[in-house]
Coordinates of C-alpha atoms in Angstrom, one line a residue:
M137 CA -0.3 0.2 -0.1
T138 CA 1.1 3.2 -0.8
Y139 CA 0.0 6.4 1.3
T140 CA -0.7 9.5 0.4
T141 CA 2.1 12.9 0.4
T142 CA 1.0 16.2 0.5
T143 CA 2.4 18.0 -2.8
A144 CA 3.4 20.8 -3.5
E145 CA -0.7 23.0 -3.4
T146 CA -1.3 24.0 0.0
P147 CA -4.1 21.4 1.6
Q148 CA -6.8 23.9 0.8
E149 CA -6.0 23.6 -3.2
N150 CA -5.8 20.0 -3.5
G151 CA -8.4 18.9 -0.4
H152 CA -6.0 16.8 1.6
M153 CA -5.6 17.0 5.3
V154 CA -1.6 17.7 6.5
R155 CA 0.7 14.4 8.0
S156 CA 1.8 16.3 10.2
L157 CA 1.2 13.9 13.3
N158 CA 3.0 11.4 15.1
W159 CA 0.9 8.9 17.0
T160 CA 1.3 10.4 20.4
G161 CA -0.2 12.9 19.1
A162 CA -3.0 11.4 18.3
F163 CA -2.8 10.0 22.1
W164 CA -3.0 13.3 23.6
I165 CA -5.9 15.0 21.1
A166 CA -7.5 11.3 21.8
A167 CA -6.9 11.8 25.9
G168 CA -10.0 14.1 26.3
V169 CA -12.3 10.5 26.2
P170 CA -11.2 9.8 29.6
P171 CA -12.4 12.8 31.6
L172 CA -15.8 11.3 30.0
V173 CA -16.4 8.9 32.7
L174 CA -17.2 13.1 34.6
F175 CA -20.6 13.4 32.4
S176 CA -22.7 10.2 33.2
L177 CA -21.3 8.8 36.3
G178 CA -24.8 10.5 38.6
G179 CA -26.5 8.8 36.2
I180 CA -25.4 5.3 36.0
A181 CA -24.9 5.2 39.2
G182 CA -29.3 6.3 40.0
T183 CA -30.1 3.4 37.4
T184 CA -27.4 0.4 38.3
G185 CA -27.1 1.9 42.0
K186 CA -24.4 -0.8 44.1
V187 CA -23.5 -2.3 40.5
A188 CA -22.3 1.0 38.7
F189 CA -19.2 1.0 39.6
V190 CA -19.6 -3.0 37.5
V191 CA -20.7 -1.7 34.6
W192 CA -17.8 0.7 34.0
I193 CA -15.0 -2.3 34.7
V194 CA -17.3 -4.7 31.9
S195 CA -17.9 -1.3 29.6
M196 CA -14.1 -0.5 29.3
M197 CA -13.2 -4.1 28.9
M198 CA -15.4 -4.9 25.9
G199 CA -14.3 -1.3 24.1
F200 CA -11.1 -2.1 24.6
V201 CA -11.3 -5.6 22.9
Q202 CA -13.1 -4.6 20.8
S203 CA -10.9 -2.0 19.6
F204 CA -8.8 -4.4 18.2
T205 CA -10.6 -5.1 15.0
Y206 CA -11.2 -0.7 14.7
A207 CA -6.9 -1.2 14.8
E208 CA -6.8 -3.5 11.8
M209 CA -9.2 -2.1 9.5
A210 CA -7.4 1.4 10.5
G211 CA -4.1 0.0 8.9
M212 CA -5.8 -0.6 6.0
F213 CA -6.6 2.5 5.1
G214 CA -3.2 4.8 5.2
N215 CA -5.1 7.6 3.7
K216 CA -8.1 7.9 5.4
S217 CA -9.1 9.4 7.9
G218 CA -12.5 10.1 10.2
G219 CA -12.2 6.8 12.0
A220 CA -13.6 3.5 12.8
S221 CA -17.1 4.6 11.2
V222 CA -15.2 5.7 7.7
Y223 CA -13.4 2.4 7.5
G224 CA -16.0 -0.3 8.5
A225 CA -17.9 1.7 6.5
M226 CA -15.9 0.5 2.7
A227 CA -17.2 -3.0 3.6
W228 CA -20.7 -2.0 3.5
L229 CA -20.2 -0.9 0.2
R230 CA -20.2 -4.7 -1.9
Y231 CA -24.0 -5.2 0.2
A232 CA -26.3 -1.8 0.7
K233 CA -25.0 1.2 -0.3
P234 CA -27.3 3.0 1.7
V235 CA -25.7 1.3 5.3
A236 CA -22.5 2.4 4.1
P237 CA -23.2 6.2 5.0
L238 CA -25.4 5.6 7.7
S239 CA -21.7 4.2 9.9
I240 CA -20.3 7.2 9.5
W241 CA -23.8 8.9 10.4
C242 CA -24.0 7.1 13.5
N243 CA -20.9 7.7 14.6
W244 CA -21.5 11.5 13.8
F245 CA -24.5 11.9 16.0
A246 CA -23.1 10.0 18.6
W247 CA -19.6 12.2 18.9
S248 CA -20.9 15.5 18.5
P249 CA -23.0 15.9 21.2
V250 CA -20.3 16.4 23.6
L251 CA -20.2 19.7 21.6
S252 CA -22.7 21.0 23.6
L253 CA -23.4 18.6 26.6
G254 CA -19.3 19.9 27.3
C255 CA -20.6 23.3 27.1
A256 CA -24.0 22.7 29.0
I257 CA -21.6 21.5 31.7
A258 CA -19.5 23.7 32.2
A259 CA -21.4 26.6 32.1
G260 CA -22.7 25.4 35.2
Y261 CA -19.8 25.3 37.1
I262 CA -19.2 28.9 35.1
L263 CA -22.4 30.0 36.8
N264 CA -21.5 28.2 39.8
A265 CA -18.2 30.5 40.3
L266 CA -20.1 34.0 39.7
F267 CA -23.1 33.6 39.9
P268 CA -23.5 31.1 42.9
V269 CA -26.2 30.1 44.2
P270 CA -26.7 30.9 48.0
L271 CA -26.9 28.2 51.0
A272 CA -29.6 27.7 52.7
T273 CA -27.4 28.3 56.6
S274 CA -25.7 31.5 54.8
Q275 CA -25.3 34.4 56.8
P276 CA -27.5 36.3 54.0
V277 CA -30.5 33.5 53.7
L278 CA -31.0 34.0 57.9
D279 CA -30.2 38.0 57.4
W280 CA -33.0 37.8 55.3
V281 CA -35.2 35.5 57.0
A282 CA -35.3 37.1 60.3
A283 CA -36.4 41.1 58.5
H284 CA -39.5 38.6 56.6
A285 CA -40.2 36.7 60.0
G286 CA -43.6 38.3 59.2
A287 CA -44.2 38.0 55.4
I288 CA -45.8 34.2 56.1
T289 CA -48.1 33.7 58.5
A290 CA -49.7 29.7 59.4
D291 CA -53.2 30.8 58.0
N292 CA -51.4 30.8 54.4
P293 CA -52.3 28.3 51.9
R294 CA -48.4 27.4 51.0
V295 CA -48.0 26.4 54.1
A296 CA -51.0 24.0 54.7
E297 CA -49.8 23.2 51.3
Y298 CA -46.4 22.4 52.7
L299 CA -47.6 20.8 55.7
A300 CA -49.7 18.5 53.0
T301 CA -46.7 16.9 51.3
H302 CA -44.9 17.2 55.0
P303 CA -46.5 14.7 56.7
G304 CA -45.3 15.0 61.3
L305 CA -43.8 18.9 60.6
G306 CA -45.4 21.7 63.0
S307 CA -46.3 25.6 61.1
A308 CA -43.6 27.1 62.8
E309 CA -40.9 25.0 60.7
A310 CA -44.0 24.8 57.6
I311 CA -43.5 28.8 57.6
R312 CA -39.1 28.7 59.0
A313 CA -38.4 26.1 55.0
L314 CA -41.2 28.7 53.0
L315 CA -39.2 32.0 54.1
T316 CA -35.5 30.0 53.5
S317 CA -36.7 29.5 50.0
D318 CA -38.0 32.3 49.2
A319 CA -34.5 34.0 50.4
V320 CA -33.1 31.4 48.6
A321 CA -34.9 33.1 45.6
A322 CA -34.5 36.8 46.1
L323 CA -31.2 36.4 47.2
T324 CA -30.4 33.9 43.9
P325 CA -28.7 37.1 40.6
A326 CA -31.4 37.0 37.3
I327 CA -28.7 36.0 35.8
R328 CA -29.0 32.1 37.1
S329 CA -32.8 31.9 35.8
W330 CA -33.0 34.6 33.1
T331 CA -34.6 33.1 29.9
A332 CA -34.8 34.6 26.3
F333 CA -37.9 32.1 25.7
N334 CA -38.4 28.8 25.1
L335 CA -39.7 26.7 22.4
E336 CA -41.7 23.8 22.7
I337 CA -41.6 21.3 19.8
P338 CA -45.0 19.2 20.9
G339 CA -44.4 15.3 21.9
L340 CA -40.9 16.1 21.6
F341 CA -39.1 18.0 23.5
T342 CA -38.6 22.2 24.9
L343 CA -35.7 24.5 23.5
Y344 CA -34.5 27.1 26.2
F345 CA -32.7 30.3 25.3
N346 CA -30.7 30.7 28.2
T347 CA -27.8 31.9 30.0
T348 CA -26.7 28.1 30.1
F349 CA -27.3 28.7 25.8
V350 CA -25.5 31.9 25.9
I351 CA -22.4 30.8 28.0
G352 CA -22.1 27.0 25.9
A353 CA -22.4 29.5 22.6
L354 CA -18.8 31.2 23.5
L355 CA -17.9 28.2 24.6
M356 CA -18.2 26.6 21.7
L357 CA -16.5 28.9 19.0
I358 CA -13.3 29.4 21.4
L359 CA -12.4 25.8 21.0
I360 CA -13.3 26.3 16.8
A361 CA -10.7 28.4 17.0
I362 CA -7.8 26.5 18.4
Q363 CA -9.1 23.9 16.2
Y364 CA -8.6 26.7 13.2
R365 CA -5.2 26.0 13.1
G366 CA -4.5 22.8 12.5
V367 CA -4.8 18.9 13.9
A368 CA -0.5 19.4 15.4
S369 CA -2.0 22.4 16.7
T370 CA -5.0 21.0 18.4
A371 CA -2.9 17.7 19.5
T372 CA -0.3 20.3 21.6
A373 CA -3.0 22.2 23.5
Q374 CA -4.3 19.3 24.3
K375 CA -1.0 17.6 25.0
W376 CA -0.5 20.4 27.8
M377 CA -4.9 20.5 29.7
A378 CA -3.8 15.9 29.9
I379 CA -1.3 16.6 32.0
I380 CA -2.6 19.2 34.1
V381 CA -6.2 17.5 34.4
L382 CA -5.2 14.0 34.4
V383 CA -2.8 13.7 36.6
P384 CA -4.7 15.0 39.4
L385 CA -7.9 12.8 38.7
M386 CA -6.0 9.6 38.5
L387 CA -4.0 11.1 42.2
V388 CA -8.4 11.6 43.3
G389 CA -9.0 7.7 41.9
L390 CA -5.9 6.4 44.1
V391 CA -6.1 8.9 47.3
P392 CA -9.2 7.7 48.9
I393 CA -7.7 3.7 48.5
F394 CA -4.6 4.9 49.7
T395 CA -6.0 6.0 53.2
G396 CA -8.3 3.8 53.7
S397 CA -11.3 6.7 53.0
I398 CA -13.3 3.4 50.5
E399 CA -16.0 2.5 52.8
Y400 CA -16.5 -0.9 51.1
S401 CA -20.1 -1.8 52.1
N402 CA -20.7 0.4 49.0
I403 CA -19.6 -1.7 47.4
T404 CA -20.9 -5.2 48.9
N405 CA -23.6 -6.2 48.3
I406 CA -24.4 -5.9 44.8
L407 CA -28.4 -5.4 44.0
P408 CA -29.2 -3.1 41.4
P409 CA -32.0 -0.5 42.3
A410 CA -35.3 -1.5 43.5
S411 CA -36.1 1.6 40.6
A412 CA -33.9 4.1 39.3
Y413 CA -32.3 6.6 41.1
S414 CA -33.9 5.3 44.4
A415 CA -31.3 4.0 47.1
E416 CA -33.8 1.3 48.0
P417 CA -31.3 -2.6 47.3
G418 CA -33.6 -4.5 44.0
S419 CA -32.5 -7.9 43.1
W420 CA -31.8 -9.7 39.8
N421 CA -35.1 -9.8 38.4
L422 CA -36.3 -8.5 35.1
G423 CA -36.8 -5.1 36.2
G424 CA -33.6 -5.2 37.3
W425 CA -31.4 -6.3 34.7
T426 CA -33.6 -4.3 33.1
L427 CA -31.7 -1.4 35.0
V428 CA -28.4 -3.0 34.8
L429 CA -28.4 -2.9 31.0
G430 CA -29.5 0.3 30.5
G431 CA -26.5 1.1 32.0
L432 CA -24.6 -0.5 29.9
Y433 CA -26.2 1.1 27.3
I434 CA -24.9 4.4 27.7
A435 CA -21.9 4.1 29.6
A436 CA -20.3 2.3 26.3
W437 CA -21.2 6.2 25.0
S438 CA -17.7 6.9 27.0
T439 CA -15.4 3.5 27.5
Y440 CA -15.3 2.2 23.5
A441 CA -14.9 6.1 22.2
F442 CA -11.2 6.1 22.0
E443 CA -11.7 4.6 19.8
T444 CA -11.6 8.3 18.0
A445 CA -7.5 7.8 18.3
V446 CA -7.8 6.4 15.1
C447 CA -10.0 9.5 13.5
Y448 CA -6.2 11.1 11.9
T449 CA -4.6 8.2 9.6
R450 CA -4.4 10.1 7.1
E451 CA -2.6 12.9 9.3
L452 CA -0.3 10.6 10.6
K453 CA 3.1 10.6 9.6
D454 CA 3.6 6.5 9.4
P455 CA 0.2 5.8 9.4
K456 CA 1.3 2.0 9.2
R457 CA 3.2 2.0 13.2
D458 CA 1.1 4.3 14.3
T459 CA -2.1 3.9 13.7
F460 CA -1.8 0.2 16.2
R461 CA 0.7 2.1 18.5
A462 CA -2.3 5.4 18.8
I463 CA -5.4 3.2 19.3
F464 CA -3.1 0.3 21.8
F465 CA -2.1 3.5 24.7
T466 CA -4.9 5.4 24.4
G467 CA -6.7 2.4 25.8
L468 CA -4.4 1.7 28.2
L469 CA -4.6 4.6 29.6
C470 CA -8.9 4.8 29.7
M471 CA -9.3 1.2 30.9
A472 CA -7.0 2.9 33.8
F473 CA -9.8 6.1 34.9
F474 CA -12.9 3.8 33.7
C475 CA -12.6 1.4 35.7
L476 CA -10.6 3.6 39.0
I477 CA -12.6 6.5 38.7
P478 CA -16.4 5.0 39.3
F479 CA -15.2 2.5 41.2
S480 CA -13.1 5.9 43.8
F481 CA -16.7 7.6 43.8
Q482 CA -18.7 5.1 45.1
G483 CA -16.6 4.1 47.4
V484 CA -15.7 7.1 49.3
L485 CA -20.0 8.7 48.7
G486 CA -21.8 5.3 48.3
I487 CA -25.1 5.7 46.4
E488 CA -27.1 7.9 48.6
G489 CA -24.3 10.6 48.0
M490 CA -23.7 9.4 44.0
L491 CA -28.1 10.3 43.4
A492 CA -27.3 13.6 45.1
P493 CA -28.8 15.9 42.3
E494 CA -25.1 18.0 41.6
I495 CA -24.3 14.2 40.9
V496 CA -26.1 13.8 38.6
D497 CA -26.2 16.6 36.5
G498 CA -22.3 16.6 36.6
T499 CA -22.3 20.0 38.3
G500 CA -21.1 18.7 41.5
I501 CA -17.9 16.9 40.6
A502 CA -15.8 19.0 41.4
Q503 CA -16.6 19.9 44.9
A504 CA -16.8 16.2 45.1
L505 CA -13.4 15.8 43.7
G506 CA -12.0 18.0 46.2
G507 CA -14.2 16.3 49.4
M508 CA -12.8 12.6 48.4
I509 CA -9.0 13.5 49.6
G510 CA -10.2 15.9 52.3
A511 CA -9.1 18.9 50.2
G512 CA -10.2 21.9 51.4
P513 CA -11.8 25.1 49.9
V514 CA -9.3 27.0 48.0
V515 CA -8.1 22.7 46.7
A516 CA -11.8 22.4 45.9
Q517 CA -11.8 25.7 43.6
L518 CA -8.7 24.1 41.9
F519 CA -10.7 21.0 41.3
T520 CA -13.3 23.6 39.7
V521 CA -11.2 24.9 37.3
L522 CA -9.2 21.5 37.1
M523 CA -12.5 19.9 35.8
L524 CA -13.6 22.8 33.5
L525 CA -10.1 22.0 31.5
A526 CA -11.3 18.6 31.8
L527 CA -14.3 19.2 30.0
F528 CA -12.7 21.4 27.4
M529 CA -10.7 18.4 27.1
A530 CA -13.1 16.1 26.0
I531 CA -14.6 18.8 23.5
M532 CA -11.2 19.1 21.8
T533 CA -11.8 15.9 20.9
A534 CA -15.3 15.6 20.0
C535 CA -14.5 18.1 18.4
A536 CA -11.7 16.7 16.7
G537 CA -12.8 13.6 15.6
S538 CA -16.3 14.1 14.8
A539 CA -15.2 16.9 12.0
R540 CA -12.5 14.6 10.3
T541 CA -15.5 12.2 9.6
L542 CA -18.1 13.8 8.6
Y543 CA -14.8 15.2 6.3
Q544 CA -14.0 12.2 5.3
G545 CA -17.6 10.7 4.6
S546 CA -17.8 13.5 2.0
R547 CA -14.3 13.0 0.3
D548 CA -15.7 9.1 0.1
G549 CA -19.1 10.4 -1.7
L550 CA -21.8 9.4 1.4
L551 CA -22.1 12.7 2.3
P552 CA -22.8 16.1 1.2
K553 CA -19.5 18.0 -0.7
Y554 CA -19.4 21.0 1.1
L555 CA -18.0 18.9 3.4
G556 CA -15.1 18.3 2.5
H557 CA -13.2 21.4 2.5
V558 CA -10.2 22.0 4.0
N559 CA -8.3 25.7 5.5
E560 CA -4.8 26.4 4.4
Q561 CA -3.4 24.6 7.9
G562 CA -5.7 20.7 6.6
A563 CA -8.3 21.9 9.1
P564 CA -11.9 20.7 8.4
V565 CA -13.2 24.0 8.6
N566 CA -16.7 23.7 6.7
A567 CA -18.0 20.0 8.5
M568 CA -16.5 22.6 11.9
W569 CA -19.2 24.7 11.3
T570 CA -21.6 22.1 10.6
N571 CA -21.0 20.3 13.9
F572 CA -21.1 24.3 15.6
V573 CA -24.3 24.7 14.0
V574 CA -25.9 21.5 14.5
N575 CA -24.5 21.6 18.4
L576 CA -26.7 25.4 18.8
F577 CA -29.4 23.1 18.6
L578 CA -28.3 20.4 20.8
L579 CA -27.2 23.2 23.3
A580 CA -30.6 24.1 23.7
L581 CA -32.1 21.4 24.5
A582 CA -29.0 20.2 27.1
S583 CA -29.6 24.1 28.5
D584 CA -32.2 22.0 30.9
A585 CA -31.3 18.8 33.5
N586 CA -33.7 16.4 31.7
G587 CA -33.3 17.6 27.9
Y588 CA -29.2 16.9 29.2
F589 CA -29.8 12.8 29.2
Y590 CA -32.6 13.2 25.8
V591 CA -29.9 14.2 24.1
L592 CA -27.6 11.4 25.7
A593 CA -30.1 8.3 25.5
I594 CA -30.6 9.2 21.4
S595 CA -27.3 10.1 20.7
N596 CA -26.5 6.6 21.9
V597 CA -28.5 4.9 19.5
G598 CA -26.1 5.5 17.3
Y599 CA -23.7 5.3 19.1
L600 CA -24.6 1.0 19.5
T601 CA -25.4 1.0 15.7
F602 CA -22.4 2.3 14.8
N603 CA -20.8 -0.2 16.7
F604 CA -22.8 -3.6 16.0
L605 CA -21.8 -2.2 11.9
N606 CA -18.2 -1.8 12.4
L607 CA -17.6 -4.5 14.6
N608 CA -19.3 -6.7 12.4
A609 CA -16.7 -4.5 9.2
G610 CA -14.3 -6.2 10.1
W611 CA -15.0 -10.1 9.6
I612 CA -16.7 -8.7 6.4
H613 CA -13.2 -6.5 5.2
R614 CA -11.0 -9.8 6.3
I615 CA -13.0 -12.6 4.2
D616 CA -13.5 -10.0 0.7
S617 CA -10.4 -8.4 0.9
P618 CA -8.2 -10.8 2.3
H619 CA -5.1 -9.4 -0.2
L620 CA -5.4 -6.1 1.5
E621 CA -2.2 -5.5 3.6
R622 CA -2.7 -5.6 7.5
P623 CA 0.6 -3.5 9.2
W624 CA -1.5 -5.5 12.1
R625 CA -3.5 -7.8 11.9
A626 CA -6.0 -9.1 15.2
P627 CA -6.1 -12.3 15.9
T628 CA -8.9 -14.4 13.9
W629 CA -10.7 -15.6 17.9
L630 CA -10.3 -11.8 18.6
I631 CA -12.6 -11.0 15.6
G632 CA -15.1 -13.5 16.0
L633 CA -15.3 -12.8 20.2
N634 CA -16.0 -9.4 18.9
T635 CA -18.2 -10.2 15.9
L636 CA -21.0 -11.5 19.0
L637 CA -19.9 -8.2 21.5
A638 CA -21.6 -6.3 18.3
F639 CA -24.8 -8.6 19.1
V640 CA -24.4 -7.8 23.0
N641 CA -24.3 -4.1 22.0
A642 CA -27.6 -4.7 20.0
L643 CA -28.9 -6.8 23.7
F644 CA -27.9 -3.4 25.4
L645 CA -29.0 -1.0 22.5
G646 CA -32.5 -2.7 22.7
A647 CA -33.4 -2.8 26.1
G648 CA -30.9 -0.5 27.6
A649 CA -32.3 3.1 26.0
K650 CA -35.9 3.4 27.2
V651 CA -34.0 3.3 31.5
W652 CA -33.0 6.9 31.1
G653 CA -36.4 8.7 31.1
Y654 CA -37.3 8.9 27.0
S655 CA -39.6 5.7 26.1
N656 CA -39.2 6.6 22.5
A657 CA -35.8 7.1 22.4
L658 CA -34.7 4.0 21.1
V659 CA -37.6 5.2 17.7
S660 CA -35.8 9.2 17.7
G661 CA -32.6 8.4 17.9
A662 CA -33.3 5.2 14.1
I663 CA -35.7 8.1 12.6
F664 CA -32.8 11.2 13.3
A665 CA -30.2 8.0 11.4
A666 CA -32.5 7.2 8.9
L667 CA -32.2 10.6 7.9
I668 CA -28.8 10.4 6.9
V669 CA -30.5 7.9 3.9
P670 CA -32.7 10.7 1.4
I671 CA -29.2 13.0 1.4
F672 CA -27.1 9.4 0.8
L673 CA -28.9 9.8 -2.1
W674 CA -29.0 12.7 -4.1
R675 CA -24.8 12.9 -3.2
H676 CA -25.1 9.4 -5.6
Y677 CA -26.9 9.4 -7.8
V678 CA -28.1 14.4 -7.6
T679 CA -24.2 15.3 -7.2
D680 CA -22.0 12.0 -8.4
K681 CA -24.6 10.9 -11.1
G682 CA -24.5 7.2 -9.0
R683 CA -20.2 7.0 -9.3
F684 CA -18.1 7.1 -6.5
P685 CA -14.6 9.2 -6.0
P686 CA -11.4 7.0 -6.9
E687 CA -10.8 8.0 -3.6
A688 CA -13.2 6.0 -2.1
L689 CA -12.0 3.3 -3.4
E690 CA -8.1 3.2 -3.4
D691 CA -7.2 1.3 -0.6
L692 CA -9.1 -0.5 -1.8
G693 CA -7.4 -1.1 -5.0
L694 CA -10.9 -0.1 -7.5
A695 CA -9.4 2.9 -7.4
N696 CA -9.8 2.6 -11.3
D697 CA -13.7 1.4 -11.3
A698 CA -15.3 3.6 -9.5
T699 CA -18.8 1.7 -10.0
S700 CA -17.5 -2.1 -9.1
F701 CA -16.7 -2.7 -5.8
G702 CA -14.7 -6.5 -7.0
P703 CA -16.9 -10.1 -6.2
R704 CA -18.9 -10.5 -2.6
R705 CA -17.1 -13.2 -1.3
A706 CA -18.7 -13.2 1.6
G707 CA -22.7 -13.9 0.7
I708 CA -26.1 -13.5 2.4
L709 CA -23.5 -13.6 5.7
P710 CA -23.6 -9.9 5.9
Y711 CA -27.6 -9.6 5.2
L712 CA -27.9 -12.3 7.8
A713 CA -26.0 -10.0 10.0
L714 CA -27.9 -6.7 10.1
A715 CA -31.2 -8.7 9.8
G716 CA -29.6 -10.1 13.8
G717 CA -29.5 -7.5 14.7
L718 CA -32.4 -6.1 14.7
A719 CA -34.5 -8.9 15.7
V720 CA -32.1 -8.9 18.4
V721 CA -32.6 -5.6 19.1
V722 CA -36.6 -5.7 18.6
V723 CA -36.5 -8.7 21.1
A724 CA -34.6 -7.4 24.0
N725 CA -36.5 -4.1 23.9
M726 CA -40.2 -5.8 24.3
V727 CA -38.4 -8.5 27.2
F728 CA -37.0 -6.4 28.9
Q729 CA -39.5 -3.7 31.3
L730 CA -38.9 -1.2 33.6
P731 CA -39.4 -2.3 37.3
G732 CA -43.0 -1.9 38.4

């Protein structure tokens, strides 16, 4: 295999990216994946209870094993960018043209929301730092209550309502609680509740154009500006942020273990909860297993994500050598964080602590990190800064990888043509701006706590769909393209194991999407995935007149024939795999039900 090198033309003129990266650069860009554990730490604890840390470990082990299939495919396509979904898409072109862009599209709309979700959390941290909500026990609140002591009397209807929902309390206690609530509301900075307007989409969701939206949009613009200078600049920025963030985060995971702060009753007698977001233990019945599968469903969005390390193959100086190194060492890094951090969090905080609203929505993670090592308020503030940097790392990783997925999908004739443009530094700018526009919409949705997990649940429908298609692409490539050079070749038994795991992930998809409070998440995700079909049909049959660009097929040795993809040696097997995966999803969705 020969690898295309940059010519005397600028990247903007030839449309190609620049080979300016070694494996450590790809590693540093993908080092934004470990902080993803903080996105859903509380959510997974809420749905799986004491099983939470086990869910993270199992999910991470699956992700690591699966990455070896992706590493083999990445080595086959040294002239492509965009990651595993692009390399797997080439396997499906021979059998069902629309499945190829489906793989890329599903991977993109799984990764892209990291921009909006991360910026929504970061906006929450900024608001908490600059415009904090006063504590109920703070002196200003106590002074306000004293000054308005006669504002509420025992015959006030609010007192009767409060006592009805809080049996056992007296009128004096109810008045005190109501005055405290009024004080907190009165002393909360107005910017915290400012909203330009809300837009309700009947039957689906509400878009919130509020302070969180404005701050999040500004953060996205800043991070896109950093990536405008090309992949080498992005890798350098990521390297320094990773050193600053990951070392303290690792220490937070280790210190409680060595200081004896782990309460082992929090990690023994492992049972799923009686219901979602309940600290009451349940049992290993159908409802309990449904909750656990829901945890494995959403954990995959984070633990499998280090496969983004192979998004930069077209920008590696030596893809034969560097591709495997990048994904392997990134996988080891993620293994340490995704196993250690959930274990220590649960061991110290317990399930009750993990269910605190500020842990579930992510805005209280920094304070929890400081508390786990017994730090004072100054160190806790430093952890707030570290959390912001951790979020920026995750967003940078997602922005870089998802933009390259759109770019390569365009270059291969699977996505709209305008996405294949790069600037003078080889950055896929049109794809980056497309990400920005889409994430403005998602940010308006995620600016509300309920919308946050709705975005997460739907995007993961795409991620597990992509995962299923690409793990099957591994064996399809083995059968159809045995002649192609594989700089790193996975053991055949591992390709077979990962094929089995593809169907396990289909099980997670069918059973788990409903766990997150949105009964229509699976259907909504499937509808969004299907949107790629008319987009692809227009690009392929209208724009390209039924032919693929030559560069789409050159790594397959088919560059001279843009209409034929060679013999279909796998026969009917790919179609059986698709039918089997769909059957697993449908049956799992019917069989597994939430606890009554």
